[in-house]
Coordinates of C-alpha atoms and ligand atoms in Angstrom, one line a residue:
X1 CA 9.9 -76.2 -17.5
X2 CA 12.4 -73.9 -18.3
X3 CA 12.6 -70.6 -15.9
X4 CA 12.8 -68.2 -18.1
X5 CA 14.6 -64.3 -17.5
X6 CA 13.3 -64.5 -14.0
X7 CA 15.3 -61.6 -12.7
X8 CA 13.5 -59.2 -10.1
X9 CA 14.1 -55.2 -10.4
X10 CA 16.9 -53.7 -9.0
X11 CA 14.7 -51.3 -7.2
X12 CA 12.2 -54.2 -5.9
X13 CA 11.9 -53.4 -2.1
X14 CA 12.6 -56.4 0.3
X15 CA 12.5 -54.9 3.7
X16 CA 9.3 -54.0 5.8
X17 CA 7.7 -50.3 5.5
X18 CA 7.4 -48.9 8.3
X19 CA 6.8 -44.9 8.7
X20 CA 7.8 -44.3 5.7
X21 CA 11.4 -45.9 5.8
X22 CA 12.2 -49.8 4.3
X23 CA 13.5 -51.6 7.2
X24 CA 15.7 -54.6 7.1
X25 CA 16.1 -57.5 9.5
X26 CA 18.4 -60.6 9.4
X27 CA 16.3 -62.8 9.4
X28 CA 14.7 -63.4 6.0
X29 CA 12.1 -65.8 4.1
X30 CA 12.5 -67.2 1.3
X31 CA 9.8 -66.5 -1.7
X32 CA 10.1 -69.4 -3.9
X33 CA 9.4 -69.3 -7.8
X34 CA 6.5 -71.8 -8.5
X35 CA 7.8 -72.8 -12.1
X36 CA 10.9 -74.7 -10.8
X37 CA 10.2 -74.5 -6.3
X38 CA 14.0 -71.6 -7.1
X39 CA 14.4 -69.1 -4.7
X40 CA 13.4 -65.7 -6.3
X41 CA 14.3 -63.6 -3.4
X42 CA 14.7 -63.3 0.3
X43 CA 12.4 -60.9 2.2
X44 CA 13.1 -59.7 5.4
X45 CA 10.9 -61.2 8.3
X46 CA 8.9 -58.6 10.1
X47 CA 9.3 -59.7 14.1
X48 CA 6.5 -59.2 16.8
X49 CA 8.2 -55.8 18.1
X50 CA 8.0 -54.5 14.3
X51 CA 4.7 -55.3 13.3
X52 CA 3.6 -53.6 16.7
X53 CA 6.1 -50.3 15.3
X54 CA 3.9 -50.5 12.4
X55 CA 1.1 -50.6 13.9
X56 CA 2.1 -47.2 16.2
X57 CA 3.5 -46.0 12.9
X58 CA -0.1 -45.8 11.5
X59 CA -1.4 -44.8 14.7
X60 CA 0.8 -41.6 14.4
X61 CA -0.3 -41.1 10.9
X62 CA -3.8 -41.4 11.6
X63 CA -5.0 -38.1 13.2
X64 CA -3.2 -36.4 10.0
X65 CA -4.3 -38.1 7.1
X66 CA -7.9 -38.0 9.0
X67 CA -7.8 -34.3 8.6
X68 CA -6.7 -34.8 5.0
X69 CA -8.7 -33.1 2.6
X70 CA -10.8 -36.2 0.6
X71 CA -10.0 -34.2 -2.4
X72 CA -6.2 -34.8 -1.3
X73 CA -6.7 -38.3 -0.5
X74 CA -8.2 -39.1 -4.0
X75 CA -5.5 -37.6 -5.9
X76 CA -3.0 -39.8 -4.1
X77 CA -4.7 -42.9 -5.2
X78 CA -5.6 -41.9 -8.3
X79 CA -1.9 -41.2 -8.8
X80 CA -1.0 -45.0 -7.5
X81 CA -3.5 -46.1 -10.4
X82 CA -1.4 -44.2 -13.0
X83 CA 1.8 -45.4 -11.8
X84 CA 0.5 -48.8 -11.9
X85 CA -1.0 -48.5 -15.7
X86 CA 2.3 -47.4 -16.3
X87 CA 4.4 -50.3 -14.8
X88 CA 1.5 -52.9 -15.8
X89 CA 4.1 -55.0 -17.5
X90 CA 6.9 -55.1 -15.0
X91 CA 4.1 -55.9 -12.3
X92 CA 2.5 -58.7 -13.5
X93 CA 5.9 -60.4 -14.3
X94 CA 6.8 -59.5 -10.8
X95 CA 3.0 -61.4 -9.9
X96 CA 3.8 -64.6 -12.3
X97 CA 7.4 -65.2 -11.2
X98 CA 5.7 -64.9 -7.5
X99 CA 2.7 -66.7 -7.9
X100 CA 3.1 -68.3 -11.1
X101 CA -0.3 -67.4 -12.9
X102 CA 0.3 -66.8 -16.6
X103 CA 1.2 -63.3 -17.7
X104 CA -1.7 -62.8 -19.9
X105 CA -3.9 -63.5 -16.4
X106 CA -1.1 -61.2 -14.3
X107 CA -1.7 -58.7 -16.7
X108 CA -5.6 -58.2 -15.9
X109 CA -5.0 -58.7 -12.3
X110 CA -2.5 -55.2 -12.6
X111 CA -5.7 -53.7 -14.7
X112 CA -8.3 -54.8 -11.7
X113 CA -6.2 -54.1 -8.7
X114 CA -5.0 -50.4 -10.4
X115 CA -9.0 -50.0 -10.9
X116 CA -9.6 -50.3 -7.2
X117 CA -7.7 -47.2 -6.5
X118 CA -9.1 -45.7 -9.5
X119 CA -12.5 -46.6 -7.8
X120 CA -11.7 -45.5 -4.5
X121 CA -10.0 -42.0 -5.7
X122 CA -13.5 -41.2 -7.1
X123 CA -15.7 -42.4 -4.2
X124 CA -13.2 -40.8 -1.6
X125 CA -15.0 -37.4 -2.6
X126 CA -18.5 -38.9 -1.9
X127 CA -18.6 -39.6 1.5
X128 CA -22.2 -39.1 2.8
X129 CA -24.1 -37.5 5.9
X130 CA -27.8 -37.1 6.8
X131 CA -29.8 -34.2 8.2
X132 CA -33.2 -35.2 9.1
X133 CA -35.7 -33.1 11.1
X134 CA -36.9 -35.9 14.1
X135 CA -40.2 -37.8 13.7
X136 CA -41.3 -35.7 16.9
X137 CA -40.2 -32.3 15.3
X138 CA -38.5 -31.2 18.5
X139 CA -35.1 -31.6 17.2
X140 CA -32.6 -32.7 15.2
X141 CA -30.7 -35.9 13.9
X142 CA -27.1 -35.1 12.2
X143 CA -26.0 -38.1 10.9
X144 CA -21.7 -38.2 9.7
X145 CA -19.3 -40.8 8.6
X146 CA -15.6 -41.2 10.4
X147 CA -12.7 -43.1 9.9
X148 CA -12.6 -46.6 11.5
X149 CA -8.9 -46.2 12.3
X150 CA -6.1 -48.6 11.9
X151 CA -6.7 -50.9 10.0
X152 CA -5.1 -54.2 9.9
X153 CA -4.9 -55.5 6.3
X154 CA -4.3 -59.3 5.5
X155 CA -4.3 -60.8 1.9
X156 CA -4.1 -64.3 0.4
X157 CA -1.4 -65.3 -1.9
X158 CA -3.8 -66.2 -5.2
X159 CA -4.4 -62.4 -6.1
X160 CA -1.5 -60.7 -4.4
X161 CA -2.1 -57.4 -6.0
X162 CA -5.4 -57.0 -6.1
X163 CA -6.3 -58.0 -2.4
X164 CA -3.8 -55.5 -1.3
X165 CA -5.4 -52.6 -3.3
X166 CA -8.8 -53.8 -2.8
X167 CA -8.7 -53.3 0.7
X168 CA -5.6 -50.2 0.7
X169 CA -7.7 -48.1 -1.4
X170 CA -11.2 -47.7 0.5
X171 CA -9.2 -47.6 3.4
X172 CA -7.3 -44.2 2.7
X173 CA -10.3 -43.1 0.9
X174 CA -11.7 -43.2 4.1
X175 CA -9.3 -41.9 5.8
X176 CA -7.7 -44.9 8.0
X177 CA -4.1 -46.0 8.0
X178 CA -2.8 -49.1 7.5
X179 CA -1.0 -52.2 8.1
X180 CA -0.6 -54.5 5.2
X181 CA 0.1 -58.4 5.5
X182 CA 0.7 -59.7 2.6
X183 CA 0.6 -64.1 2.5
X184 CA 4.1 -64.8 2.8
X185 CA 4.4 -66.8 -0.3
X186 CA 3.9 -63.4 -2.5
X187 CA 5.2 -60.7 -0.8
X188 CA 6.9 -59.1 -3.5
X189 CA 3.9 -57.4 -5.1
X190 CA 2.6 -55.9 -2.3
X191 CA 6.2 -54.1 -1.4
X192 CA 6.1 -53.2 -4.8
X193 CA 2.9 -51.8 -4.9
X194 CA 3.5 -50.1 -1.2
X195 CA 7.0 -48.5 -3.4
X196 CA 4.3 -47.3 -5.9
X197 CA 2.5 -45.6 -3.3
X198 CA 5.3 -43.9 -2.3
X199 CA 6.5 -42.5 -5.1
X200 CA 2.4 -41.5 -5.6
X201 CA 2.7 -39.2 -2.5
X202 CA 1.4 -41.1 0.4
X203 CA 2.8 -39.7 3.7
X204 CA 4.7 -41.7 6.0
X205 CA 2.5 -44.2 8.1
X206 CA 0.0 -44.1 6.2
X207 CA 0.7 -47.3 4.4
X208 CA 3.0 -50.1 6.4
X209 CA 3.8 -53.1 5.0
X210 CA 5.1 -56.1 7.1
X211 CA 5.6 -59.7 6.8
X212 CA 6.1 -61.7 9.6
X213 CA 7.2 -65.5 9.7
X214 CA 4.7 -67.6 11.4
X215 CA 2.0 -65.1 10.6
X216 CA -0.2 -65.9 13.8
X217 CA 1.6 -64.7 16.6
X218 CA 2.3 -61.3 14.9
X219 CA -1.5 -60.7 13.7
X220 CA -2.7 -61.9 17.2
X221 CA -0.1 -59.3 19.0
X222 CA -1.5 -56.6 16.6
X223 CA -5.2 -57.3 17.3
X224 CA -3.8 -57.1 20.9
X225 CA -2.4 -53.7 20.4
X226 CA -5.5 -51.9 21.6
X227 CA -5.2 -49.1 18.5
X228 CA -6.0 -52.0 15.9
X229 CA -9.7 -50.6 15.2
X230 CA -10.6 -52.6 12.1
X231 CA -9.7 -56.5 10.1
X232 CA -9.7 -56.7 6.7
X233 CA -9.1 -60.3 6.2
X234 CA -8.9 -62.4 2.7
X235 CA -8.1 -66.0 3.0
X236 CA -9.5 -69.0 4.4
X237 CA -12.5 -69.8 6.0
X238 CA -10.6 -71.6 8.8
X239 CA -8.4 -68.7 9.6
X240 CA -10.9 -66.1 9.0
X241 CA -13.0 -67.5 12.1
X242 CA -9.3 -68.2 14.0
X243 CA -9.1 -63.9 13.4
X244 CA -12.9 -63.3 14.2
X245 CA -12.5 -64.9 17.8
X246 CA -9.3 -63.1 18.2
X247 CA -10.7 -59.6 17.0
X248 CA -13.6 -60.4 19.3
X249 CA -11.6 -59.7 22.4
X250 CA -11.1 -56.5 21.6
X251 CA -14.5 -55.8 19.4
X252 CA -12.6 -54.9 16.3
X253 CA -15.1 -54.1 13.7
X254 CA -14.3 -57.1 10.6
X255 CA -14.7 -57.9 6.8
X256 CA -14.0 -61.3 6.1
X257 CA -13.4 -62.5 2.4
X258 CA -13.1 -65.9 3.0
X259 CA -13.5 -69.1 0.9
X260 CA -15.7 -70.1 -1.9
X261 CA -17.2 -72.7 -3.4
X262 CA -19.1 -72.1 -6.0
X263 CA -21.7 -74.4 -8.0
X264 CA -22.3 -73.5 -12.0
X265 CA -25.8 -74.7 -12.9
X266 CA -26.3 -75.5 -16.9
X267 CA -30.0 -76.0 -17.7
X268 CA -31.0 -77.5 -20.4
X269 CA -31.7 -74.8 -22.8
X270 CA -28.8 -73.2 -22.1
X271 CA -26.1 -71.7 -24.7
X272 CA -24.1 -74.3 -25.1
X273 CA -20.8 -72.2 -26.5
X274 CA -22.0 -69.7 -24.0
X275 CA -21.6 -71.8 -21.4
X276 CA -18.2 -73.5 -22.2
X277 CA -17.4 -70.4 -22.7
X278 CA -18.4 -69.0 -19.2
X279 CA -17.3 -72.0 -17.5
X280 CA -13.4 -71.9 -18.3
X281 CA -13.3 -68.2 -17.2
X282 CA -14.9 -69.4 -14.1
X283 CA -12.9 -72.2 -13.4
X284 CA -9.9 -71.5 -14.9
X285 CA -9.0 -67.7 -14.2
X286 CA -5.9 -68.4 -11.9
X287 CA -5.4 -71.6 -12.6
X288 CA -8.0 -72.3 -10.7
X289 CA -6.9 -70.6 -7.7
X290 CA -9.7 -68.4 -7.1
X291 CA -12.3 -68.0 -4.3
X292 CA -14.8 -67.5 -7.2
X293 CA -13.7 -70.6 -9.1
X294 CA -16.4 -72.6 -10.5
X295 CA -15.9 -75.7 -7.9
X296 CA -19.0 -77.4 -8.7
X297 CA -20.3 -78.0 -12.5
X298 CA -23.8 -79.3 -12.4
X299 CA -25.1 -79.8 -15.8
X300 CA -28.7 -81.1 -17.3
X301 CA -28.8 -84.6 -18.7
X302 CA -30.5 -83.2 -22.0
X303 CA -26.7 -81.6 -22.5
X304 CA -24.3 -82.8 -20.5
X305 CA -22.2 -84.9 -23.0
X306 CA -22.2 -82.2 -25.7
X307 CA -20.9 -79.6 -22.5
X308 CA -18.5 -81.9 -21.2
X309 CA -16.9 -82.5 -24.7
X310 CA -16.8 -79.3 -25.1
X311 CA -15.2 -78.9 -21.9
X312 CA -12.6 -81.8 -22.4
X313 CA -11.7 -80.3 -25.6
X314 CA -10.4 -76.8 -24.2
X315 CA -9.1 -77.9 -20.9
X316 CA -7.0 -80.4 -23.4
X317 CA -6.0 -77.4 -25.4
X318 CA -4.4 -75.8 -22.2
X319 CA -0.7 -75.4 -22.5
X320 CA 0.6 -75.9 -18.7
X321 CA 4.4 -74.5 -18.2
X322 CA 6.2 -71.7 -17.1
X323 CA 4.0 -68.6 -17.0
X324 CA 6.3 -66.0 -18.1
X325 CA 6.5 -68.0 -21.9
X326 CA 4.1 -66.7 -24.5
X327 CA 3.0 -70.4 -25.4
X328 CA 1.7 -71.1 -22.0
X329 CA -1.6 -70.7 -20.9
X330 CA -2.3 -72.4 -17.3
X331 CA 0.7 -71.9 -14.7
X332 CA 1.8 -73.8 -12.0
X333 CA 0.0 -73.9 -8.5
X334 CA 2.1 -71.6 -6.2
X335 CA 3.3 -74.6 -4.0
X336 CA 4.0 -78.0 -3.8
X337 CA 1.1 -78.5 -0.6
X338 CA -1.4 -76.9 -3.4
X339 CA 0.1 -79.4 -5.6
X340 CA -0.7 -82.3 -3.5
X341 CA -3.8 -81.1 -2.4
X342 CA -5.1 -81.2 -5.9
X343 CA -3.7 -84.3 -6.5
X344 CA -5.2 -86.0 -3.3
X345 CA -8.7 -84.7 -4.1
X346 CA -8.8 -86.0 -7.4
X347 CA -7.2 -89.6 -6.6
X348 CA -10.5 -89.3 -3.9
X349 CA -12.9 -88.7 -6.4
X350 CA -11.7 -91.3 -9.0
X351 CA -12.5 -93.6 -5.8
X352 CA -15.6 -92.7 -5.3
X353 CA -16.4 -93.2 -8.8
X354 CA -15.8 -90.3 -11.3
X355 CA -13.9 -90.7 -14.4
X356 CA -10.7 -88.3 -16.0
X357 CA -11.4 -87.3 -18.9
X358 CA -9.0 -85.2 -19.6
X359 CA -5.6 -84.3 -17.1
X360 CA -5.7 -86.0 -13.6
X361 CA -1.8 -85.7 -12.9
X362 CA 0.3 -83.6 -11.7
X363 CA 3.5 -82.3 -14.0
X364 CA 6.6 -84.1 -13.3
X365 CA 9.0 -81.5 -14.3
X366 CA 9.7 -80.5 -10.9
X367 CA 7.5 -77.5 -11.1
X368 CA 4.5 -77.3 -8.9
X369 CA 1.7 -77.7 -12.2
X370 CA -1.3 -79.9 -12.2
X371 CA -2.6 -80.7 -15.6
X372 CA -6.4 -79.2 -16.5
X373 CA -8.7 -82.1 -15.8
X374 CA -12.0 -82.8 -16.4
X375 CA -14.2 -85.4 -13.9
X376 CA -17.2 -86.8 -15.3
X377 CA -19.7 -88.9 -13.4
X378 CA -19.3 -87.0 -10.4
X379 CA -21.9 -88.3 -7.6
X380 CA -23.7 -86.1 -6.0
X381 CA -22.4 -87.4 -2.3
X382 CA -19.0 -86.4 -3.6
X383 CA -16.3 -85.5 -1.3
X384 CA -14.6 -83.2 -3.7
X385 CA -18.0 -80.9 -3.9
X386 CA -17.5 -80.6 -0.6
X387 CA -14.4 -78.8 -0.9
X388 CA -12.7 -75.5 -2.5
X389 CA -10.3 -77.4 -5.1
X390 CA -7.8 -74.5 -5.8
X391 CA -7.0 -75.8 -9.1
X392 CA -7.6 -76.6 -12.5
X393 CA -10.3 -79.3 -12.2
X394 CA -13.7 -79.1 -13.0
X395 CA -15.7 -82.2 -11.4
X396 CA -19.4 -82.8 -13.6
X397 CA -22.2 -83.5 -12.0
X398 CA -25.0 -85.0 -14.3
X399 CA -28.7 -83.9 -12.9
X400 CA -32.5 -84.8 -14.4
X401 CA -34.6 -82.9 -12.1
X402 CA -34.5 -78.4 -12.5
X403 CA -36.1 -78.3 -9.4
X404 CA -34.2 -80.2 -7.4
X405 CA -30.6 -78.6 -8.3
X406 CA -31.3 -76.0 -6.1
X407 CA -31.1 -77.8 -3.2
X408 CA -28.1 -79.1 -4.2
X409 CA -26.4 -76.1 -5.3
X410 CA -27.1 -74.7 -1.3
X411 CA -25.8 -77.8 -0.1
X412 CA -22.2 -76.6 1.2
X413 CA -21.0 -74.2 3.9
X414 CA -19.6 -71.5 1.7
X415 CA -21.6 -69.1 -0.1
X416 CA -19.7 -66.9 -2.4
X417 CA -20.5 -66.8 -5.9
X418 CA -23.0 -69.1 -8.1
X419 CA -23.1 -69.3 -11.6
X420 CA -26.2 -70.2 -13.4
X421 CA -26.6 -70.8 -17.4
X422 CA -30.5 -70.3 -18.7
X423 CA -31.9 -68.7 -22.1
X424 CA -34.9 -68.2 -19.9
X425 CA -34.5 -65.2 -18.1
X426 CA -37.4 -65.5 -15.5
X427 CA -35.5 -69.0 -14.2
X428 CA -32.5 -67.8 -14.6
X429 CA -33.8 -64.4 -12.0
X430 CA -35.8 -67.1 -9.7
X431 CA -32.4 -69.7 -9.3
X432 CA -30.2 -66.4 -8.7
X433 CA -32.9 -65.0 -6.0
X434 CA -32.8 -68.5 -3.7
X435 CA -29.3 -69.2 -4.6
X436 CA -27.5 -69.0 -1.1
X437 CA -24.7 -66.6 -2.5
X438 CA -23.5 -62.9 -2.3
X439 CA -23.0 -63.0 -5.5
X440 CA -24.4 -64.4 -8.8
X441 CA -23.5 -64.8 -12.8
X442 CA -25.8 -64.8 -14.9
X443 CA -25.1 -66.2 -17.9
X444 CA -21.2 -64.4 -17.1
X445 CA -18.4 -66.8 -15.9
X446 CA -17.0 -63.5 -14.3
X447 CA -17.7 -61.4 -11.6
X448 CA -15.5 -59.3 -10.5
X449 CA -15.8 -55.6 -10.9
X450 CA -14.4 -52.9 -8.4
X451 CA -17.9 -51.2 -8.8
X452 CA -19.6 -53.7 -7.3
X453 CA -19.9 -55.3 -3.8
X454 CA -17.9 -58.8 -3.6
X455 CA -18.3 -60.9 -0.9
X456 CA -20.0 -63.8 0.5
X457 CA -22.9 -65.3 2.8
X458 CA -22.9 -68.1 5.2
X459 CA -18.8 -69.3 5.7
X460 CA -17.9 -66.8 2.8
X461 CA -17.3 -64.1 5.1
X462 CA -18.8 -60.8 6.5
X463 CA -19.5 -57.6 4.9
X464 CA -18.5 -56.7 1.1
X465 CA -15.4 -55.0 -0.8
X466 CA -15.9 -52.5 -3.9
X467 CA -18.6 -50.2 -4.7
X468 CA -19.7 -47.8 -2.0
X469 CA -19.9 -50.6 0.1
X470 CA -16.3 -50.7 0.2
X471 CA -15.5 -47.9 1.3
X472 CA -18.1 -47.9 4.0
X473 CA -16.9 -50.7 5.5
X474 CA -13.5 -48.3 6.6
X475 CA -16.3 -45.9 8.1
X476 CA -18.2 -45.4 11.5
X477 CA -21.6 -43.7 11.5
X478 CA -21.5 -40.7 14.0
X479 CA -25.1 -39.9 15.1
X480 CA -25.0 -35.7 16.3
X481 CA -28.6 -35.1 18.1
X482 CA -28.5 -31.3 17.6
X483 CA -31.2 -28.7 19.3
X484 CA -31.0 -25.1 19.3
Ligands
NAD501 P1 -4.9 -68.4 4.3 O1 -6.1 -68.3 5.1 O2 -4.0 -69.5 4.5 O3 -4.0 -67.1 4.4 C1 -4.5 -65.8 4.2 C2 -3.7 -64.8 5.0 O4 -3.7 -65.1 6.4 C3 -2.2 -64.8 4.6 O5 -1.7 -63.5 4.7 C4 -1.6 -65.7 5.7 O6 -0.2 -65.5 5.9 C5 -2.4 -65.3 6.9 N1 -2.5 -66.4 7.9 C6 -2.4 -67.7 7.8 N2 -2.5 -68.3 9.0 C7 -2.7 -67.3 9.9 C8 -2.9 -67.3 11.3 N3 -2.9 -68.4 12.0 N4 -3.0 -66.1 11.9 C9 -3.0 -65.0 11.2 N5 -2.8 -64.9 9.9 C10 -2.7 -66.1 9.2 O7 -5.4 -68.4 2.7 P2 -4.5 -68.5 1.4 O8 -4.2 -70.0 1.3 O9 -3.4 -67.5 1.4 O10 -5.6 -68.1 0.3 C11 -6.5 -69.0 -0.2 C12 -7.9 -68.8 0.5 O11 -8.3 -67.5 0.4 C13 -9.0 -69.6 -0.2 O12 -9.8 -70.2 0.7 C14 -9.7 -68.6 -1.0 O13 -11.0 -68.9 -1.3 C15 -9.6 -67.4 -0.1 N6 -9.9 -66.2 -0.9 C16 -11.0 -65.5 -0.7 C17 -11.3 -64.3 -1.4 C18 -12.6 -63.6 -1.2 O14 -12.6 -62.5 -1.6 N7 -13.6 -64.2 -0.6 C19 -10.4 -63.9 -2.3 C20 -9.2 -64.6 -2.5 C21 -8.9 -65.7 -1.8

């Protein structure tokens, strides 16, 4: 693969922010480019004693930017969702030569993170109360909404700009300050993005960025803090419950985003193109490098060749290289372990039985790509459906019996997003209703929307981001009983 202009802005911050000024530190990490494992840029590491000043940093900004007219508070996000239009093209190159999705998928993550603070602008002027008369009629129940506090922000590396501004904008829509971790593999975009917010009007403290190196004893000495008040967390199941037991010690109120793995269900009389269709936006958005990534392809008997042709033929079609190049049209994985994960899973599945056919290695380039592969005769005792794959393979999994696929579908820890592919609508409503997931698509291989509530049941995490939900999630009820 050839790296292709890779050159970061001149005015790409690479320090921490921290009340309101960028501030450097020897000691740096290296963010590595995906497409040939180069160093793109060396970010200053956030130590313990810093992440703790960013934390008193928001702290300090909090009372403030409580008493912040919501009005005043929308505009600032709605003008950090104009900027970001504006610079769409600069970000997402920032995002591939990061991350190394392609540009065209960079692109539309700019578009859906921008939208959250679009979003979040509008609903920061609809924060709700209730006035109710008592059941007993003697007196009064005033009910209000308050900031949480400080919040603690921490975001994975496979949507580096849109975790951030998922979980930034109901936060200061709210009113809460913040601390934002971004993964340490894709930094860049959330400095950027935290730049952006500057230059959008957003008062010092308000928003702190820091990236510590090992992440664990900074987020634990932060949660220790005592003004830590809320933990918005995106990542992995595993260190989404390592956070929930440390959060527990001091009852910090949590939304976990945590790991998927999600079945998609073809029934027999399903649209076939439809469904081919759906299924490589839902497994190959990213790469494949999505919680919502279609992990588990279960498909009738009645049309399981003619869908997994289909499917062979456009995962074959997929150009893998450097995602900056117009040709290419899956990216690298964003590291070499991701790499050799994918590889590992899918030299375990051809052991217990299933076939390539299509993809099944990894590139050789030096770059950290994994060809798009289809699996057929996947057993349904698999270990791959037992995991989150992270990449561009979709195992097949022929089944006879409709009522039975349930059952299997529910059959894993996570619960995050199903997909299901029926012309019959009443199934299609019945499967959706017992699937164990927050969320389901319906004949759609995409979810997403800032509009509405994401999140997961079972090891998928607590509580939801987007819609109203969202933003109440950065709120505490305050119950007033009122007599006079
Ligand atoms: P990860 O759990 O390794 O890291 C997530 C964040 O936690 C990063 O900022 C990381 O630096 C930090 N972290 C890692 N170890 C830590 C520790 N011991 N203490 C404190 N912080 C720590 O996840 P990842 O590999 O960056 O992202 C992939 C995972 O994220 C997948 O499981 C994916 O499904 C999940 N994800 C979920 C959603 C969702 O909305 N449910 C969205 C995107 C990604």
């Amino acid at each position: 693969m050839q790296n292709s202009e890779q050159k970061l802005s001149t005015t790409q911050p690479l320090d921490s922010l921290i009340g309101g000024k960028w501030i450097s530190n020897a000691k740096k990490i290296d963010v590595t480019n995906p497409v040939d494992g180069s160093t793109l840029a060396q970010v200053s590491t956030a130590s313990i004693d810093d992440c703790l000043a960013a934390v008193d940093a928001a702290q300090n900004a909090f009372a403030s930017w409580k008493a912040t007219a919501p009005r005043a508070r929308a505009e600032i996000l709605r003008k950090s969702f104009e900027i970001m239009i504006a610079e769409q093209e600069s970000l997402a190159r920032l995002i591939t030569l990061e991350n190394g999705k392609v540009l065209s998928d960079a692109r539309a993550e700019v578009a859906y993170a921008a939208e959250f603070f679009r979003w979040f602008s509008e609903e920061a002027v609809r924060i709700d109360g209730d006035y109710r008369r008592a059941p007993s009629g003697a007196n009064w129940l005033m009910v209000s909404r308050q900031p949480v506090g400080v919040a603690l922000l921490a975001t994975p590396w496979n949507f580096p700009a849109a975790m951030a501004t998922r979980k930034i904008g109901p936060a200061l829509a709210a009113g809460c300050t913040v601390v934002l971790k971004p993964a340490s593999e894709t930094p860049l975009t959330a400095l950027a993005i935290a730049e952006i917010m500057q230059r959008a009007g957003v008062p010092d403290g308000v928003v702190n960025v820091v990236v510590p190196s090992p992440s664990g004893p900074a987020v634990s000495a932060m949660l220790k803090s005592d003004r830590v008040r809320k933990l918005s967390f995106t990542g992995s199941t595993q260190v989404g419950a390592l956070l929930l037991a440390q959060a527990a010690e001091k009852i910090i109120n949590c939304t976990m985003e945590l790991g998927g793995n999600a079945p998609f269900i073809v029934f027999e009389d399903a649209d076939l193109a439809a469904a081919i269709d759906g299924a490589m936006l839902a497994k190959m958005r990213n790469g494949g490098a999505a919680c919502t990534a279609a992990n588990r392809f279960f498909v009738h008997e009645k049309i399981y060749d003619a869908f997994a042709d289909g499917l062979t033929a456009r995962m074959n079609a997929l150009v893998l290289g450097d995602g900056l190049d117009a040709k290419t049209t899956v990216g690298p994985l964003v590291s070499k372990s991701q790499q050799q994960q994918v590889a590992k899973l899918v030299e375990q599945a051809k052991s217990f039985g299933a076939k390539v056919a299509c993809g099944g290695n990894a590139s050789t380039d030096g770059s950290f790509g994994y060809f798009p592969t289809v699996l057929t005769d996947v057993s349904f005792d698999a270990p791959i459906l037992q995991t989150e794959i992270f990449g561009p393979v979709a195992p097949l999994v022929r089944f006879k019996d409709s009522d039975d696929i349930l059952a299997h579908a529910n059959n894993v820890e996570h619960g995050l997003v199903s997909y299901v592919y029926t012309r019959d609508l009443g199934r299609g409503m019945r499967v959706a209703e017992s699937l164990e997931s927050g969320m389901v698509g319906l004949n759609r291989g995409l979810v997403s929307d800032p509009a509405a509530p994401f999140g997961g049941v079972k090891q998928s995490g607590l509580g939801r981001e987007g819609a109203h939900d969202g933003l109440l999630a950065f709120l505490e009820t305050k119950y007033v009983a009122g007599n006079w």
